[in-house]
CSV table of C-alpha atoms in Angstrom, one decimal:
chain,number,residue,atom,x,y,z
A,17,PHE,CA,29.1,221.7,26.3
A,18,HIS,CA,30.9,224.8,27.8
A,19,LEU,CA,33.2,224.9,30.9
A,20,SER,CA,34.4,228.2,32.3
A,21,GLY,CA,36.7,228.9,35.1
A,22,VAL,CA,38.9,231.5,36.7
A,23,VAL,CA,42.4,230.6,37.6
A,24,THR,CA,44.4,232.6,40.2
A,25,GLN,CA,48.3,232.3,40.0
A,26,PRO,CA,50.6,233.9,42.6
A,27,VAL,CA,53.1,236.4,41.2
A,28,SER,CA,56.8,235.9,42.2
A,29,HIS,CA,58.1,238.0,45.1
A,30,THR,CA,54.8,239.9,45.4
A,31,PRO,CA,51.6,239.3,47.4
A,32,ALA,CA,49.5,240.0,44.2
A,33,LYS,CA,47.8,237.3,42.2
A,34,GLN,CA,47.3,237.1,38.4
A,35,VAL,CA,43.8,236.2,37.3
A,36,TYR,CA,43.2,234.2,34.1
A,37,LYS,CA,39.9,233.3,32.6
A,38,VAL,CA,39.5,229.9,30.8
A,39,ALA,CA,36.8,228.8,28.4
A,40,ILE,CA,36.7,225.2,27.3
A,41,THR,CA,34.2,223.4,25.0
A,42,PHE,CA,33.9,219.7,25.2
A,43,ASP,CA,31.7,217.2,23.4
A,44,ARG,CA,31.3,213.4,24.1
A,45,GLY,CA,34.3,213.2,26.3
A,46,ARG,CA,36.6,215.2,24.0
A,47,ILE,CA,37.8,218.9,24.4
A,48,THR,CA,37.0,220.4,21.1
A,49,SER,CA,38.2,224.0,21.7
A,50,CYS,CA,39.9,225.9,24.6
A,51,GLN,CA,40.9,229.5,25.2
A,52,CYS,CA,42.8,231.4,27.9
A,53,THR,CA,43.4,235.1,28.6
A,54,CYS,CA,47.1,234.4,29.4
A,55,CYS,CA,48.0,235.2,25.7
A,56,GLU,CA,50.0,232.0,25.2
A,57,THR,CA,51.0,231.3,21.7
A,58,ALA,CA,50.2,227.5,22.1
A,59,THR,CA,46.6,226.3,22.1
A,60,TRP,CA,47.1,224.5,25.5
A,61,CYS,CA,48.4,226.1,28.6
A,62,GLU,CA,48.9,225.3,32.3
A,63,HIS,CA,45.7,227.3,33.2
A,64,ILE,CA,43.5,225.2,30.9
A,65,THR,CA,45.0,222.0,32.2
A,66,ALA,CA,44.3,223.2,35.8
A,67,VAL,CA,40.7,223.8,35.0
A,68,CYS,CA,40.4,220.4,33.3
A,69,LEU,CA,42.0,218.7,36.4
A,70,TYR,CA,39.8,220.6,38.9
A,71,ARG,CA,36.7,219.7,37.0
A,72,VAL,CA,37.7,216.0,37.0
A,73,ILE,CA,38.6,216.0,40.7
A,74,ASN,CA,35.7,218.1,42.0
A,75,LYS,CA,32.9,216.9,39.7
A,76,ASN,CA,30.5,216.7,42.4
A,77,SER,CA,31.0,220.2,43.6
A,78,ILE,CA,30.6,221.9,40.2
A,79,VAL,CA,27.4,223.8,39.5
A,80,LEU,CA,25.7,222.4,36.5
A,81,ARG,CA,23.5,224.7,34.5
A,82,ALA,CA,21.2,224.2,31.5
A,83,PRO,CA,22.0,225.5,28.0
A,84,VAL,CA,21.6,229.3,27.6
A,85,SER,CA,18.9,228.7,25.0
A,86,GLU,CA,16.8,226.7,27.5
A,87,SER,CA,17.2,229.3,30.3
A,88,LEU,CA,16.3,232.2,27.9
A,89,THR,CA,12.9,230.6,27.3
A,90,LYS,CA,12.1,231.1,31.0
A,91,LEU,CA,12.7,234.9,30.9
A,92,ASP,CA,9.9,237.5,30.1
A,93,ARG,CA,10.4,240.5,28.0
A,94,ASP,CA,11.8,242.8,30.7
A,95,GLN,CA,14.1,240.1,31.9
A,96,LEU,CA,15.4,239.5,28.4
A,97,GLN,CA,16.0,243.2,27.8
A,98,LYS,CA,17.9,243.5,31.1
A,99,PHE,CA,19.9,240.5,30.2
A,100,ALA,CA,20.9,241.8,26.9
A,101,GLN,CA,21.8,245.3,28.3
A,102,TYR,CA,23.8,243.9,31.2
A,103,LEU,CA,25.6,241.5,28.8
A,104,ILE,CA,26.7,244.4,26.6
A,105,SER,CA,27.8,246.5,29.4
A,106,GLY,CA,29.9,243.8,30.9
A,107,LEU,CA,31.6,242.9,27.6
A,108,PRO,CA,34.8,244.6,26.4
A,109,PRO,CA,34.4,247.6,24.1
A,110,GLN,CA,35.6,245.4,21.2
A,111,ILE,CA,32.4,243.5,21.3
A,112,LEU,CA,30.1,246.5,20.8
A,113,PRO,CA,30.5,246.6,17.0
A,114,THR,CA,29.3,243.0,16.8
A,115,ALA,CA,26.3,243.7,19.1
A,116,GLN,CA,25.3,246.8,17.0
A,117,ARG,CA,25.7,244.8,13.8
A,118,LEU,CA,23.2,242.1,15.0
A,119,LEU,CA,20.8,244.7,16.2
A,120,ASP,CA,20.9,246.4,12.7
A,121,GLN,CA,20.2,243.1,11.0
A,122,LEU,CA,17.3,242.2,13.3
A,123,LEU,CA,15.7,245.6,12.8
A,124,SER,CA,16.3,245.7,9.1
A,125,SER,CA,13.4,245.4,6.7
A,126,LYS,CA,15.5,243.4,4.4
A,127,GLU,CA,15.4,239.7,4.4
A,128,SER,CA,18.7,239.0,6.1
A,129,GLU,CA,19.9,235.6,7.1
A,130,ILE,CA,19.4,236.2,10.8
A,131,ASN,CA,15.7,237.0,10.1
A,132,ILE,CA,15.0,234.1,7.7
A,133,LEU,CA,16.6,231.2,9.8
A,134,ALA,CA,14.8,229.9,12.7
A,135,GLY,CA,16.4,229.8,16.1
A,136,ALA,CA,20.0,230.8,16.8
A,137,PRO,CA,23.3,229.0,17.6
A,138,ASP,CA,24.0,228.1,21.2
A,139,PRO,CA,27.6,227.0,22.0
A,140,THR,CA,26.6,225.8,25.4
A,141,ALA,CA,24.0,223.2,24.1
A,142,GLY,CA,26.6,220.9,22.5
A,143,ALA,CA,27.2,219.8,19.0
A,144,SER,CA,24.8,217.9,16.8
A,145,LEU,CA,25.1,214.1,16.5
A,146,SER,CA,26.2,214.4,12.9
A,147,GLU,CA,29.2,216.6,13.7
A,148,GLU,CA,32.5,214.9,14.6
A,149,ALA,CA,33.8,215.4,18.2
A,150,ASN,CA,37.6,215.8,17.8
A,151,TRP,CA,40.2,216.7,20.3
A,152,VAL,CA,41.7,220.2,19.6
A,153,LEU,CA,45.2,219.9,18.4
A,154,ASP,CA,48.1,222.5,18.2
A,155,LYS,CA,49.6,221.6,15.0
A,156,VAL,CA,52.4,224.2,15.1
A,157,ALA,CA,53.5,223.3,18.5
A,158,LEU,CA,53.1,219.6,17.9
A,159,CYS,CA,55.3,219.6,14.7
A,160,GLU,CA,58.0,221.7,16.3
A,161,ASN,CA,58.2,219.2,19.3
A,162,ILE,CA,58.5,216.3,17.0
A,163,LYS,CA,61.3,218.1,15.1
A,164,LYS,CA,63.2,218.6,18.3
A,165,ILE,CA,62.7,214.9,19.4
A,166,LEU,CA,64.0,213.6,16.1
A,167,ALA,CA,66.9,216.1,16.1
A,168,ARG,CA,68.0,214.8,19.5
A,169,PHE,CA,67.6,211.2,18.4
A,170,CYS,CA,69.3,211.2,15.1
A,171,GLY,CA,71.7,214.0,15.7
A,172,PRO,CA,75.4,213.6,16.3
A,173,THR,CA,76.3,212.6,19.9
A,174,PRO,CA,79.8,213.0,21.5
A,175,LEU,CA,81.6,209.7,22.1
A,176,PHE,CA,83.9,209.5,25.2
A,177,TYR,CA,86.8,207.0,25.1
A,178,LEU,CA,88.8,207.2,28.2
A,179,ASN,CA,90.8,204.0,28.2
A,180,CYS,CA,93.3,203.8,25.2
A,181,ASP,CA,95.0,200.6,26.2
A,182,ALA,CA,95.5,198.5,23.1
A,183,SER,CA,95.0,195.4,25.0
A,184,ASN,CA,91.3,196.3,25.6
A,185,THR,CA,90.7,195.8,21.8
A,186,LEU,CA,91.2,192.1,22.3
A,187,THR,CA,88.4,191.8,24.8
A,188,ALA,CA,85.7,193.5,22.7
A,189,PRO,CA,82.6,191.3,22.3
A,190,PRO,CA,81.9,189.5,19.1
A,191,PRO,CA,80.3,191.6,16.3
A,192,ILE,CA,77.2,189.3,16.2
A,193,SER,CA,76.8,189.7,20.1
A,194,MET,CA,76.9,193.4,19.8
A,195,GLN,CA,74.5,193.4,16.9
A,196,TRP,CA,72.0,191.1,18.7
A,197,SER,CA,72.3,193.2,21.9
A,198,ASN,CA,71.4,196.4,20.0
A,199,TYR,CA,68.5,194.7,18.2
A,200,ILE,CA,67.1,193.7,21.6
A,201,ARG,CA,67.6,197.1,23.2
A,202,SER,CA,65.8,198.8,20.3
A,203,PHE,CA,62.6,196.7,21.2
A,204,GLN,CA,62.9,197.1,24.9
A,205,GLY,CA,64.0,200.7,25.1
A,206,HIS,CA,61.3,202.2,22.8
A,207,GLU,CA,63.6,205.1,21.7
A,208,PRO,CA,62.7,208.0,21.2
A,209,GLU,CA,60.4,207.6,24.3
A,210,ALA,CA,58.6,210.9,23.7
A,211,LEU,CA,57.6,209.8,20.2
A,212,TRP,CA,56.6,206.5,21.3
A,213,ASN,CA,54.3,208.0,23.8
A,214,LEU,CA,52.6,209.9,21.0
A,215,LEU,CA,52.1,206.7,19.2
A,216,PHE,CA,50.4,205.1,22.2
A,217,ILE,CA,48.1,208.1,22.3
A,218,VAL,CA,47.3,207.5,18.6
A,219,ARG,CA,46.5,203.8,19.3
A,220,HIS,CA,44.1,204.8,22.2
A,221,MET,CA,42.4,207.4,20.1
A,222,SER,CA,41.9,205.0,17.3
A,223,ALA,CA,40.3,202.6,19.8
A,224,GLN,CA,37.9,205.5,20.8
A,225,ARG,CA,37.1,206.1,17.0
A,226,ASP,CA,38.6,209.6,17.4
A,227,LYS,CA,39.3,211.2,14.0
A,228,ASN,CA,42.3,213.1,15.5
A,229,SER,CA,44.2,209.9,15.7
A,230,GLU,CA,44.6,210.1,11.9
A,231,TYR,CA,45.6,213.7,12.0
A,232,LEU,CA,48.1,213.2,14.8
A,233,LEU,CA,49.6,210.1,13.1
A,234,GLU,CA,49.9,212.1,9.8
A,235,TYR,CA,51.9,214.9,11.6
A,236,ILE,CA,54.2,212.3,13.0
A,237,THR,CA,54.7,210.5,9.7
A,238,LYS,CA,55.4,213.8,7.8
A,239,GLU,CA,58.1,214.9,10.3
A,240,CYS,CA,59.7,211.4,10.3
A,241,LEU,CA,59.9,211.5,6.4
A,242,LEU,CA,61.8,214.8,6.7
A,243,CYS,CA,64.3,213.1,9.1
A,244,TYR,CA,66.6,211.8,6.2
A,245,GLN,CA,68.9,209.8,8.4
A,246,MET,CA,66.0,207.9,10.1
A,247,MET,CA,64.7,207.0,6.6
A,248,TYR,CA,68.1,205.7,5.6
A,249,TYR,CA,68.3,203.6,8.9
A,250,TRP,CA,64.8,202.3,8.3
A,251,VAL,CA,65.6,201.2,4.7
A,252,THR,CA,68.9,199.5,5.6
A,253,SER,CA,67.5,197.9,8.6
A,254,SER,CA,64.6,196.4,6.8
A,255,SER,CA,66.7,195.1,3.8
A,256,SER,CA,68.7,192.2,3.1
A,257,PHE,CA,71.8,194.5,2.5
A,258,GLN,CA,73.3,194.7,6.0
A,259,VAL,CA,76.2,197.1,6.2
A,260,CYS,CA,76.9,195.9,9.7
A,261,THR,CA,78.4,192.8,8.4
A,262,ASP,CA,81.6,194.5,7.3
A,263,LYS,CA,84.1,193.3,9.8
A,264,GLN,CA,86.3,196.6,9.5
A,265,ASN,CA,83.5,198.5,11.4
A,266,HIS,CA,84.0,196.1,14.4
A,267,ASN,CA,87.8,196.0,14.6
A,268,GLY,CA,88.8,197.7,17.8
A,269,ASN,CA,86.9,199.0,20.8
A,270,LEU,CA,86.6,202.6,19.5
A,271,TYR,CA,85.1,201.5,16.2
A,272,GLY,CA,83.0,199.0,18.1
A,273,GLN,CA,81.4,201.7,20.1
A,274,LEU,CA,80.8,203.9,17.2
A,275,HIS,CA,79.1,201.2,15.2
A,276,SER,CA,77.3,200.1,18.3
A,277,LYS,CA,75.6,203.5,18.6
A,278,ARG,CA,74.8,203.5,14.9
A,279,ASP,CA,73.3,200.0,15.0
A,280,LEU,CA,71.0,200.9,17.9
A,281,ALA,CA,69.9,204.1,16.2
A,282,ARG,CA,69.2,202.1,13.0
A,283,HIS,CA,67.2,199.4,14.7
A,284,SER,CA,65.2,201.8,16.8
A,285,SER,CA,64.4,203.9,13.8
A,286,ALA,CA,63.1,200.8,11.9
A,287,HIS,CA,61.1,199.7,15.0
A,288,LEU,CA,59.5,203.0,15.3
A,289,MET,CA,58.6,203.4,11.7
A,290,ASP,CA,57.2,199.8,11.6
A,291,GLU,CA,54.9,200.8,14.4
A,292,ILE,CA,53.8,203.8,12.4
A,293,VAL,CA,52.9,201.7,9.4
A,294,LYS,CA,50.9,199.3,11.7
A,295,LEU,CA,48.9,202.2,13.0
A,296,TRP,CA,48.1,203.3,9.5
A,297,GLU,CA,47.0,199.7,8.8
A,298,LEU,CA,44.4,200.0,11.7
A,299,ILE,CA,43.3,203.4,10.4
A,300,VAL,CA,42.8,202.5,6.8
A,301,MET,CA,41.0,199.2,7.7
A,302,SER,CA,38.3,200.9,9.7
A,303,PRO,CA,34.9,200.2,8.3
A,304,HIS,CA,33.7,203.7,9.4
A,305,LEU,CA,35.7,205.4,6.7
A,306,SER,CA,33.9,206.5,3.6
A,307,ALA,CA,35.2,205.6,0.1
A,308,GLN,CA,36.6,209.1,-0.5
A,309,GLU,CA,38.4,209.1,2.9
A,310,LYS,CA,40.0,205.8,2.3
A,311,ALA,CA,41.0,206.9,-1.2
A,312,ASN,CA,42.8,210.0,0.2
A,313,ILE,CA,44.6,207.8,2.8
A,314,MET,CA,45.7,205.3,0.1
A,315,LEU,CA,47.1,208.3,-2.0
A,316,LYS,CA,49.0,209.6,1.0
A,317,LEU,CA,50.5,206.1,1.7
A,318,GLN,CA,51.7,205.8,-1.9
A,319,THR,CA,53.2,209.2,-1.8
A,320,TRP,CA,55.1,208.6,1.3
A,321,ASN,CA,56.3,205.3,0.0
A,322,ASP,CA,57.9,207.1,-2.8
A,323,GLN,CA,59.4,209.8,-0.5
A,324,VAL,CA,61.1,207.3,1.7
A,325,LYS,CA,63.4,206.3,-1.1
A,326,ASP,CA,64.5,209.9,-1.8
A,327,ALA,CA,64.8,210.6,1.8
A,328,ALA,CA,67.0,207.5,2.4
A,329,ARG,CA,69.3,208.6,-0.4
A,330,LYS,CA,69.7,212.0,1.2
A,331,GLY,CA,70.2,210.4,4.6
A,332,GLN,CA,73.0,208.3,3.3
A,333,GLY,CA,75.2,211.4,3.0
A,334,GLN,CA,74.8,212.1,6.8
A,335,THR,CA,76.4,208.7,7.7
A,336,ASN,CA,79.9,207.2,7.3
A,337,SER,CA,78.5,204.0,6.1
A,338,ASN,CA,79.1,202.3,2.7
A,339,SER,CA,77.6,203.7,-0.5
A,340,PHE,CA,73.9,203.5,-1.1
A,341,ASN,CA,73.0,200.3,-2.9
A,342,VAL,CA,69.8,199.4,-4.8
A,343,LYS,CA,69.9,195.9,-3.1
A,344,MET,CA,68.6,197.7,0.1
A,345,TYR,CA,65.1,197.9,-1.6
A,346,LYS,CA,65.0,194.1,-2.2
A,347,ASP,CA,63.1,193.3,1.1
A,348,PHE,CA,61.9,196.8,2.0
A,349,SER,CA,58.2,197.0,2.1
A,350,GLY,CA,57.7,200.6,3.6
A,351,PHE,CA,54.0,201.5,3.7
A,352,LYS,CA,53.0,198.7,1.3
A,353,THR,CA,51.5,196.6,4.1
A,354,ALA,CA,49.2,199.5,4.9
A,355,GLN,CA,48.3,199.8,1.3
A,356,ILE,CA,47.4,196.2,1.1
A,357,ALA,CA,45.3,196.5,4.3
A,358,GLY,CA,43.3,199.3,2.7
A,359,THR,CA,42.2,197.0,-0.1
A,360,LYS,CA,40.1,194.9,2.3
A,361,ASP,CA,36.4,194.8,1.5
A,362,TRP,CA,34.3,195.0,4.7
A,363,GLN,CA,31.1,194.4,2.7
A,364,GLN,CA,32.4,191.0,1.8
A,365,PHE,CA,33.3,190.3,5.4
A,366,TYR,CA,29.8,191.1,6.6
A,367,SER,CA,28.1,189.0,3.9
A,368,ILE,CA,30.3,186.0,5.2
A,369,ILE,CA,29.2,186.5,8.8
A,370,GLY,CA,25.5,187.2,7.8
A,371,LEU,CA,25.3,190.8,8.5
A,372,SER,CA,25.0,193.9,6.4
A,373,GLN,CA,27.2,196.8,6.7
A,374,GLU,CA,24.2,199.1,6.9
A,375,LYS,CA,23.0,197.4,10.0
A,376,VAL,CA,26.4,197.6,11.7
A,377,MET,CA,26.6,201.3,10.9
A,378,LYS,CA,22.9,201.8,12.2
A,379,ASP,CA,23.9,200.0,15.5
A,380,ASP,CA,26.9,202.4,15.8
A,381,ILE,CA,24.7,205.5,15.3
A,382,CYS,CA,22.3,204.2,17.9
A,383,ARG,CA,25.2,203.7,20.3
A,384,LYS,CA,26.4,207.3,19.7
A,385,GLU,CA,22.9,208.6,20.5
A,386,LYS,CA,22.9,206.7,23.7
A,387,GLU,CA,26.4,208.1,24.6
A,388,LYS,CA,25.1,211.6,23.8
A,389,GLU,CA,22.0,211.1,26.1
A,390,ASN,CA,24.2,209.8,28.9
A,391,GLU,CA,26.6,212.8,28.6
A,392,MET,CA,23.7,215.3,28.6
A,393,GLN,CA,22.6,213.8,31.9
A,394,THR,CA,26.1,213.9,33.3
A,395,TYR,CA,27.5,217.2,32.1
A,396,GLY,CA,26.2,220.7,31.9
A,397,ASN,CA,27.1,224.2,31.4
C-alpha cells in the first residue's frame, strides 16, 4: 500500500517554509520503501519519520482510497484520456520520455511484452502473498554507525589519575573483587548501549518473522568481526586462559584502574558477542527456512568462526596484555553453538508430537492470508 504526504518545514530566520514530498510503501505492517524530495543521502530522514508518526497518531482523519487499478475501472474513455493527459502534464519533464516509450510500445504492431501480458502493475494495491514483506534498510548508513559505535567502545580512552599519594595503593580493592565487579557491570550495563538496542530490534523482528532480522544481524556480526580488539577480548574472556590472574597487573591504584577498564571492556565484548550467537541460534532454528537458506547460514557461521581466530590474533597487538596463547581456544566455542542448533531436524520433532511439517506451514500460510485481509480492510491508499 502507498502512503503519500507533504511536509512543511520552517526556514531559519525567514517566514518562508520549505516543502518536501514523501512517498512511503508499506505491506503487512512493514515499511518496504520510502522516498523524500529532501535529497538526503540516507534512506530514512526526519520528514519520512514525521509522515509515519502523523499517520499513526491521526489514523482516523486520514483519507483512505481504493487502489488506482480499481479506481481506473470506474472511468469511461473520455475520463481515462483526461486522466492520462493531466497526469503527464503534471509530472516533471524527466518523465515524458518514459510516457512516450510506453505509448510507442502500446501502439506498436510488434508483440511487445506490454501487449502480451494481461493487466499492469499497481504499486498502490500491495504486494502479493508470496512476496516477502521486509523493512527497508539503509545498509551504508547502518554499517557506518556500527563502526563508530565500536570505535568509541574499543578505542583508547584517557585515564585521569589525580591523587598520587603512595599510601592509596594500600587501600586498593582485592583483585578478585575488582574482577567480579567488572563482570557484574558488564551484564548490568549492556555496553555499548546503542549496539544492544539494535540486538533488541533483531530479537523483536525475529519474533515477527521478519526476514530483515537476519540481514540486520549479519551486518552487526560482520562489523564486530572487523573490530579485532573486541574479538581478542571475546576469545580471552571465554577461555580458561585468564590473563587477569597476573598479580602484576593489579599492583597499585594506577595499574588497577588500567586493568579494571580493560576487564570491563573484555567482559562487555564477550557478553555482546554471546548474545549475537544466541540470536543466530534462533534464526538458524526457524522451521520456516528452506534447506538452501539454512545451508547458506551454516556456511556463514563456519566462515565467521574461522575469522574470529585471525581477528583475535590481530587484536592482541592492540593491547598491552601477555602474548597470545593457543590455550585461549581450549574452551572457546564461538559460533559453534549456533552451528549445532542448525542441525536440528524439525521434521523429526513434528513426527514426535503427531503433526506434519506441511500442515504447520499450511496453517502459517492461512494465518498470513488472514493478516493480509485484515490489513486491506484497515489500510488504504
